[in-house]
Tab-separated table of C-alpha atoms and ligand atoms in Angstrom:
chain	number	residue	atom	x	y	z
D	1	UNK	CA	-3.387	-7.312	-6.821
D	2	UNK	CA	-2.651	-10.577	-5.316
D	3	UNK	CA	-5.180	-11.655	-2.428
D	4	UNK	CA	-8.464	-12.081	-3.985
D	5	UNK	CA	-7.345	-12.226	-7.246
D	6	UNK	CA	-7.037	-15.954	-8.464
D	7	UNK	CA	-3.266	-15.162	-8.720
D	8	UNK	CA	-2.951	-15.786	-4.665
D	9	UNK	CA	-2.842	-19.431	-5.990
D	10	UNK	CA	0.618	-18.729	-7.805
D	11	UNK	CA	2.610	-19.198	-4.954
D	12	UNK	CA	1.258	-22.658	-3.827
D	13	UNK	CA	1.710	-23.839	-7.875
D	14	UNK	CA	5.108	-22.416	-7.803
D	15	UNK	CA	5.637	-24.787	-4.601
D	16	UNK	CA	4.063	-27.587	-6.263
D	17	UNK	CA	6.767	-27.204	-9.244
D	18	UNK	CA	9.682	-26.819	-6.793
D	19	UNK	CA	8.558	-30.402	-5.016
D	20	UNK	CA	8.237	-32.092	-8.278
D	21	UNK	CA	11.857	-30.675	-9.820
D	22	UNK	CA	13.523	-31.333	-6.273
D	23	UNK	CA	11.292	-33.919	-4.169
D	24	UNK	CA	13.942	-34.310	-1.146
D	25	UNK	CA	15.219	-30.595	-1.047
D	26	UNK	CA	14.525	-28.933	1.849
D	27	UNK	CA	15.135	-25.362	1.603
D	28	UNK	CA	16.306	-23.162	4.732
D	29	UNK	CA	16.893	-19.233	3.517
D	30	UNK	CA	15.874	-17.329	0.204
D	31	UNK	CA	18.049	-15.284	-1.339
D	32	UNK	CA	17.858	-12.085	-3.741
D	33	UNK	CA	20.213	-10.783	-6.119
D	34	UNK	CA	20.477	-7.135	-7.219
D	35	UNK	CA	21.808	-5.620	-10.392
D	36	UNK	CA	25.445	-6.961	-11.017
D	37	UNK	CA	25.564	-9.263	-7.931
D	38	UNK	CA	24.483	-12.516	-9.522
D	39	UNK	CA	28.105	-13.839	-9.104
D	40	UNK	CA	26.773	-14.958	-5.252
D	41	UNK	CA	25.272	-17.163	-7.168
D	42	UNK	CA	27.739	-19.180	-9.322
D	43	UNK	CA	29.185	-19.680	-5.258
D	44	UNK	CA	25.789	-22.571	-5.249
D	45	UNK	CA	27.301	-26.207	-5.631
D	46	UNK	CA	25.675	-27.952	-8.630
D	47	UNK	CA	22.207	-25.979	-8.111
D	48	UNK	CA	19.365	-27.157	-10.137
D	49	UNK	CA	18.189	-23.753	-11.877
D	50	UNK	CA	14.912	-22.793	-13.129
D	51	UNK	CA	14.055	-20.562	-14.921
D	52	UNK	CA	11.799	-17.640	-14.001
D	53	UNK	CA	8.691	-18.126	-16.308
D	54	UNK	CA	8.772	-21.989	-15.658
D	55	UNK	CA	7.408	-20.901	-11.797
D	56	UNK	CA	4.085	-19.311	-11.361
D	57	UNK	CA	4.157	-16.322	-9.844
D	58	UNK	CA	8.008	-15.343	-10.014
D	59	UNK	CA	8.938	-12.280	-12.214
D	60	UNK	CA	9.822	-12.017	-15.476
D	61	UNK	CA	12.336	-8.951	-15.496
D	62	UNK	CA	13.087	-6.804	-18.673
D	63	UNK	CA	16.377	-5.129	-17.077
D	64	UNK	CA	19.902	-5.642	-18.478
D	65	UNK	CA	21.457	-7.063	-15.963
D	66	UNK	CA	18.781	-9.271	-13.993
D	67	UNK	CA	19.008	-12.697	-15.351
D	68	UNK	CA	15.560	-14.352	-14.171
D	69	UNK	CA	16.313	-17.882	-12.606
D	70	UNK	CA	15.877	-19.279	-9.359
D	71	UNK	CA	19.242	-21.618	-8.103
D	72	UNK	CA	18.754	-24.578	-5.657
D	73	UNK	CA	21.630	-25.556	-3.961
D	74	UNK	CA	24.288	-25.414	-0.973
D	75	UNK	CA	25.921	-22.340	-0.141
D	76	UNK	CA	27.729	-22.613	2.658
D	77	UNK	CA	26.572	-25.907	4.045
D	78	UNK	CA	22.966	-24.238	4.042
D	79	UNK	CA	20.207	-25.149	1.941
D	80	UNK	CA	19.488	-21.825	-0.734
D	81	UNK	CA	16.733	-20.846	-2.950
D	82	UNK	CA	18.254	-18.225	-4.259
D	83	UNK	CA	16.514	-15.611	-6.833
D	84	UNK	CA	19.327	-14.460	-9.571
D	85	UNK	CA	17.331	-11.053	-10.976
D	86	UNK	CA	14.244	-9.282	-9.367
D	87	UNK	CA	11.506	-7.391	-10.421
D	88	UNK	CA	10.970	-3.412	-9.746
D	89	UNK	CA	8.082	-1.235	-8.902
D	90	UNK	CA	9.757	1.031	-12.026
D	91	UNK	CA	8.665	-1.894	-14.249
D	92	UNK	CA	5.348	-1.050	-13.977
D	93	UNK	CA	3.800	-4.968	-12.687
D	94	UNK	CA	2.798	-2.934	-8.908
D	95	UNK	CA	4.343	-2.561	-6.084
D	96	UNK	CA	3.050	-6.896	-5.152
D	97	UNK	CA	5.711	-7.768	-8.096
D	98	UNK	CA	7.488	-9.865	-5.761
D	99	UNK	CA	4.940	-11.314	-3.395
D	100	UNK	CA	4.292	-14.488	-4.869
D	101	UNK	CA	7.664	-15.489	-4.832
D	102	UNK	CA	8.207	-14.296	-1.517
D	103	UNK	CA	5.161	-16.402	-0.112
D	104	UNK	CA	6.601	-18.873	-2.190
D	105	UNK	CA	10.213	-19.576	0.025
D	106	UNK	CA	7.784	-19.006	3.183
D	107	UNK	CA	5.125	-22.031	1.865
D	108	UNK	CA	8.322	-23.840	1.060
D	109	UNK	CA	9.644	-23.927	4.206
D	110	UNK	CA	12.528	-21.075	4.826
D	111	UNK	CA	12.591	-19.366	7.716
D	112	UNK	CA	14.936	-16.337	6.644
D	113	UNK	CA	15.337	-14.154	3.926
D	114	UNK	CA	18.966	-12.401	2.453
D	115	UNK	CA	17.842	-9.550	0.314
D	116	UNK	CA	20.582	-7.849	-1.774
D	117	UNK	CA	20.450	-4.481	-4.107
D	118	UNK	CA	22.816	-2.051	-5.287
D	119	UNK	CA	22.007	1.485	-3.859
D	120	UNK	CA	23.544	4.797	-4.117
D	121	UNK	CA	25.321	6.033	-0.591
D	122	UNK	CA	24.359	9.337	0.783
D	123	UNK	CA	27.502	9.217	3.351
D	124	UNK	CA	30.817	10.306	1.982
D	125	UNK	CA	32.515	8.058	4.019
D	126	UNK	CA	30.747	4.973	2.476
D	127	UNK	CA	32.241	5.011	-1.162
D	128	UNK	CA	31.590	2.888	-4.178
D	129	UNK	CA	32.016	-1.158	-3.291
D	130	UNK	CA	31.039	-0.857	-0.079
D	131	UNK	CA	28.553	-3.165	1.502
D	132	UNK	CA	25.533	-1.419	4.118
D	133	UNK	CA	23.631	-3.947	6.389
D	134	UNK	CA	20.037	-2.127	6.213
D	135	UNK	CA	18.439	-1.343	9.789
D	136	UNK	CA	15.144	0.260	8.746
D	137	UNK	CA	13.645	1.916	5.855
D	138	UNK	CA	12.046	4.843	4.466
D	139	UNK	CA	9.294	3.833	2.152
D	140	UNK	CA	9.086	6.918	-0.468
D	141	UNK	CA	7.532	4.414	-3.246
D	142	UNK	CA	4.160	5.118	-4.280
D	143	UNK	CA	2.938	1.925	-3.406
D	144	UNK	CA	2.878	-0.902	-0.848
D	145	UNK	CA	2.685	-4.727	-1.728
D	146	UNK	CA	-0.339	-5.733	0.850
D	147	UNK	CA	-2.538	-2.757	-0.795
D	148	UNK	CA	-5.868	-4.841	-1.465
D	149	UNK	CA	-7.806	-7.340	-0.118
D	150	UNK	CA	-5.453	-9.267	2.927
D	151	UNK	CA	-5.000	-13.106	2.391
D	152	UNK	CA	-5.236	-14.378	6.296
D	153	UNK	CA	-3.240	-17.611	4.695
D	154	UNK	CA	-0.098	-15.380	4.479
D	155	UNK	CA	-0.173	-12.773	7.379
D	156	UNK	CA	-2.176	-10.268	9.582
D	157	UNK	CA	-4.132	-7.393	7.595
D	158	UNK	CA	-1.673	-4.813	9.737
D	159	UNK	CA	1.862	-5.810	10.339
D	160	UNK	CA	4.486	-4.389	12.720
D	161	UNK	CA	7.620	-2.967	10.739
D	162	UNK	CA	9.589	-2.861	13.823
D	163	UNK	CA	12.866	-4.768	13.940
D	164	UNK	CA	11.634	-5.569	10.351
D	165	UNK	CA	15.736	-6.023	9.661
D	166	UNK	CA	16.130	-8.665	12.426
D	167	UNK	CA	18.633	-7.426	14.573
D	168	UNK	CA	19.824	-10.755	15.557
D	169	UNK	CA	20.960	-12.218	11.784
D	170	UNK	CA	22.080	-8.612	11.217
D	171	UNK	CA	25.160	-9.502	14.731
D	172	UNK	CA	25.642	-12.715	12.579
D	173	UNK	CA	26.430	-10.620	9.222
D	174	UNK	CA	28.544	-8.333	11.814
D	175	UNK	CA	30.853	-11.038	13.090
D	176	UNK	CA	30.954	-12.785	9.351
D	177	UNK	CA	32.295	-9.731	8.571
D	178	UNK	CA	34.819	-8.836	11.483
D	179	UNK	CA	36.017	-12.584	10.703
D	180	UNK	CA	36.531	-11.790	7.140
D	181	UNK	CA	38.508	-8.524	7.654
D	182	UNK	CA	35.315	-6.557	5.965
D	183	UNK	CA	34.384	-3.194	6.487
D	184	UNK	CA	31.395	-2.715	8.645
D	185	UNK	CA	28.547	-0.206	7.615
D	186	UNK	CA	25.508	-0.333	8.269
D	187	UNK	CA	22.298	2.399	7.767
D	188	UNK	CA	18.638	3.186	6.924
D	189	UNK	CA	17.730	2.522	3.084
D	190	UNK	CA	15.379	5.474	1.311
D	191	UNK	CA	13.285	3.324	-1.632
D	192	UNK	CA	12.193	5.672	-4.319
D	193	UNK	CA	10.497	4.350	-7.554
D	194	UNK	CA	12.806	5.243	-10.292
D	195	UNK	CA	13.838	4.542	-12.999
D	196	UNK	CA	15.098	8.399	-12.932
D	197	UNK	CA	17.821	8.541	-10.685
D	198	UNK	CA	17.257	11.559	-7.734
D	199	UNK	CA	18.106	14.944	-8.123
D	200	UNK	CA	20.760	16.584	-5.808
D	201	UNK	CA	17.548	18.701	-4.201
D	202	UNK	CA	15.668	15.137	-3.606
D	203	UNK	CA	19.480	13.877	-2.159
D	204	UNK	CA	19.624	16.768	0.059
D	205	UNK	CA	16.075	16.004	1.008
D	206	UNK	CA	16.236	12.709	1.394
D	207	UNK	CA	19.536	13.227	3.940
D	208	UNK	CA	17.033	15.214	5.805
D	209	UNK	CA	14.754	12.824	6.327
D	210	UNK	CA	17.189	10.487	7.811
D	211	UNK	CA	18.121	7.831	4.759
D	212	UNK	CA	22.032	6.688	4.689
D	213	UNK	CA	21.197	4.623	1.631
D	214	UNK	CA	18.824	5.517	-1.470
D	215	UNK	CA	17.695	2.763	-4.425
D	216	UNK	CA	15.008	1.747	-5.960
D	217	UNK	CA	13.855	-2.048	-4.516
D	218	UNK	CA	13.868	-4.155	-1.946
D	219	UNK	CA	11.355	-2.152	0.499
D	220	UNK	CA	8.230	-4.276	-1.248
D	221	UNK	CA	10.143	-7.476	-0.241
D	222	UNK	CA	11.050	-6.631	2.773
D	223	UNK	CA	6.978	-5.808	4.071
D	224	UNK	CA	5.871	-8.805	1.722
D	225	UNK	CA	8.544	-10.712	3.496
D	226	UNK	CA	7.328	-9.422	7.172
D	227	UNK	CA	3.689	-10.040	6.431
D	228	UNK	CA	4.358	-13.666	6.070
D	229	UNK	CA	6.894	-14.251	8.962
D	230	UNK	CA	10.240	-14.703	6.895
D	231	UNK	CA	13.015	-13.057	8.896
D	232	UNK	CA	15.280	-10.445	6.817
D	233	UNK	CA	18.819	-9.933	6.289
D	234	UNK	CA	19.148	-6.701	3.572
D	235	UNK	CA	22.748	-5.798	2.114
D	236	UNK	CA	22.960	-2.706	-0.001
D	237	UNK	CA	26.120	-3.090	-2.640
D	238	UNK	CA	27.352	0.827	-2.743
D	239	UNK	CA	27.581	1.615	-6.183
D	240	UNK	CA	27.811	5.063	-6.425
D	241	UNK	CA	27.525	8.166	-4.176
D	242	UNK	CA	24.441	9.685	-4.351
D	243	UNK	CA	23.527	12.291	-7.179
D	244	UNK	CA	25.168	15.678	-6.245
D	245	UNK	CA	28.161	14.208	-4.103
D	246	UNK	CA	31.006	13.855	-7.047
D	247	UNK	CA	31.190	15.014	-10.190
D	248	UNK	CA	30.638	11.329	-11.704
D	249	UNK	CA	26.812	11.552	-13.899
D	250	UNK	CA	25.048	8.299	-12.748
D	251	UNK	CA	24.507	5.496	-15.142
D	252	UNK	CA	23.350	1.903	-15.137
D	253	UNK	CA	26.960	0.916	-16.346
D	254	UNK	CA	28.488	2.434	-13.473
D	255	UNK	CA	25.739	0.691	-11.409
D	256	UNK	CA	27.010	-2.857	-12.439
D	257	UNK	CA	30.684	-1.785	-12.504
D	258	UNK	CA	30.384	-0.765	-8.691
D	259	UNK	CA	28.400	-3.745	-8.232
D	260	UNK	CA	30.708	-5.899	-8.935
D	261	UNK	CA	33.588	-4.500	-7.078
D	262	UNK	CA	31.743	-4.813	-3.668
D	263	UNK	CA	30.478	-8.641	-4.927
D	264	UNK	CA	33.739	-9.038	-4.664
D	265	UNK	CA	33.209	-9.123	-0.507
D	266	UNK	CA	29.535	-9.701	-0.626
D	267	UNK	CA	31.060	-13.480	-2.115
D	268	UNK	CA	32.757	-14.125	0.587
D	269	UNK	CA	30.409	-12.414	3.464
D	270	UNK	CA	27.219	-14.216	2.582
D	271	UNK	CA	28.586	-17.954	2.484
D	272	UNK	CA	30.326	-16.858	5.765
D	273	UNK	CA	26.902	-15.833	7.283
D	274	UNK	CA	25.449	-19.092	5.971
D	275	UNK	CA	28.023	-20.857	7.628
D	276	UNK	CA	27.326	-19.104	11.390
D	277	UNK	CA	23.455	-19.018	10.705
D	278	UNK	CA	22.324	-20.268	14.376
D	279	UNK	CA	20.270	-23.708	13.495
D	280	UNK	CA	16.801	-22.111	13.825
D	281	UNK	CA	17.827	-19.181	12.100
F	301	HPA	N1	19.832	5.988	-6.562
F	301	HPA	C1	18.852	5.060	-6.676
F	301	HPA	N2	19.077	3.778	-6.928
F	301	HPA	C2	20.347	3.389	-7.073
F	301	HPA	C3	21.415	4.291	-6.976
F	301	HPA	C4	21.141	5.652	-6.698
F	301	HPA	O1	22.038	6.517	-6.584
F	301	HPA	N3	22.554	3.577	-7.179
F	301	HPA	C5	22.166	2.283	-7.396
F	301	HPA	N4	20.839	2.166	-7.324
């Protein structure tokens, strides 16, 4: 939907914007807030915040509990742009919801990506408020964002999806979080489209198949992200163990409950990570 329609200009308007509101800000990493887990953001020394529908290109979400604004700021000592709300495949805008603004931090200048979402844990071990450093996905949505025409400005019409969760910023998460006393997981994330949450028969499938993690974004960033060279950090927020493993019915509340209980750590990892980010990272 994006490449030879005339919206592959969005992302170099949404630039333009960005250098008008903030003409000596250089940005180093994006950032991505899931459901519940905008507190990361209130963390940003006096950002400059605009909103979603004043950017071309960036998406206007319709879900309780995804504010849409991007944040300019510090965090950490690092320059941020970070995204407080995201857009789903669920919502029905395509699986390229979030392209634009992705090609928008690359255009900008940022070299790496933090992607966070809430997800359900398919590990018993790996309760509610945990945190999961992706490693790889499984892509069960029906959809991928660089379906159509390719724009050469952006990336390569077929992409490599190995070590698509850079290994290397994933050892600097690792040690943020040894130094912070915070429990390490990390696993393979399972997208699915939602908005249903999974039946235990997809759960047990899906354990099959080799996911450690299910939820319902994130994988469309990640490839947009890939396609156009932005390294990527993902942290899944454990909000709930996957449908069938307790007796607990899933819900959105519990969602954001969970979600902020591990934001709680996910406040103090990220700036941490920020903070040991090698110079070129
Ligand atoms: N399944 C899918 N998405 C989710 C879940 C889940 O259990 N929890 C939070 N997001």
């Amino acid at each position: 939907m994006t490449d030879t329609h005339p919206s592959s200009q969005l992302p170099f308007d949404a630039v333009a914007v960005l250098r008008q509101r903030l003409p000596d800000f250089q940005p180093r990493v994006a950032m991505v807030l899931g459901s519940g887990l905008g507190g990361l953001a209130d963390q940003i020394a006096d950002p400059v915040t605009i909103a979603y529908r004043d950017l071309p290109g960036f998406p206007v979400s319709t879900v309780q509990g995804h504010a849409g604004e991007l944040l300019c700021g510090r965090l950490g000592d690092v320059a941020v742009l970070c995204m407080k709300g995201r857009s789903h495949f669920y919502e029905g805008k395509g699986a390229d919801v979030m392209t634009s603004a992705i090609r928008t931090f690359k255009l900008i200048g940022c070299t790496s990506i933090v992607l966070t979402c809430a997800a359900g844990s398919l590990r018993p071990e790996v309760g509610p408020g945990s945190l999961v450093a992706l490693t790889d996905h499984i892509n069960l949505l029906p959809g991928n964002p660089l379906i159509g025409a390719n724009d050469e400005r952006f990336g390569a019409r077929f992409i490599s999806m190995a070590n698509a969760y850079d290994a290397g910023l994933r050892q600097v998460l690792q040690q943020s979080a040894r130094a912070l006393g915070i429990a390490w997981h990390e696993g393979v994330y399972l997208a699915t489209s939602g908005p249903s949450f999974e039946t235990p028969a997809e759960i047990r499938m899906m354990r099959t198949l080799g996911a450690d993690v299910v939820g319902m974004s994130t994988v469309p960033e990640v490839i947009s992200a890939r396609h156009c060279g932005l390294d990527v950090l993902a942290i899944a927020t454990i909000t709930n163990l996957a449908e069938g493993m307790s007796d607990v019915a899933l819900s959105h509340e519990q969602t954001l409950h969970y979600a902020a209980v591990g934001a709680k750590d996910l406040m103090r990892l990220v700036p941490e990570y920020l903070r040991r980010l090698p110079e070129a990272g």
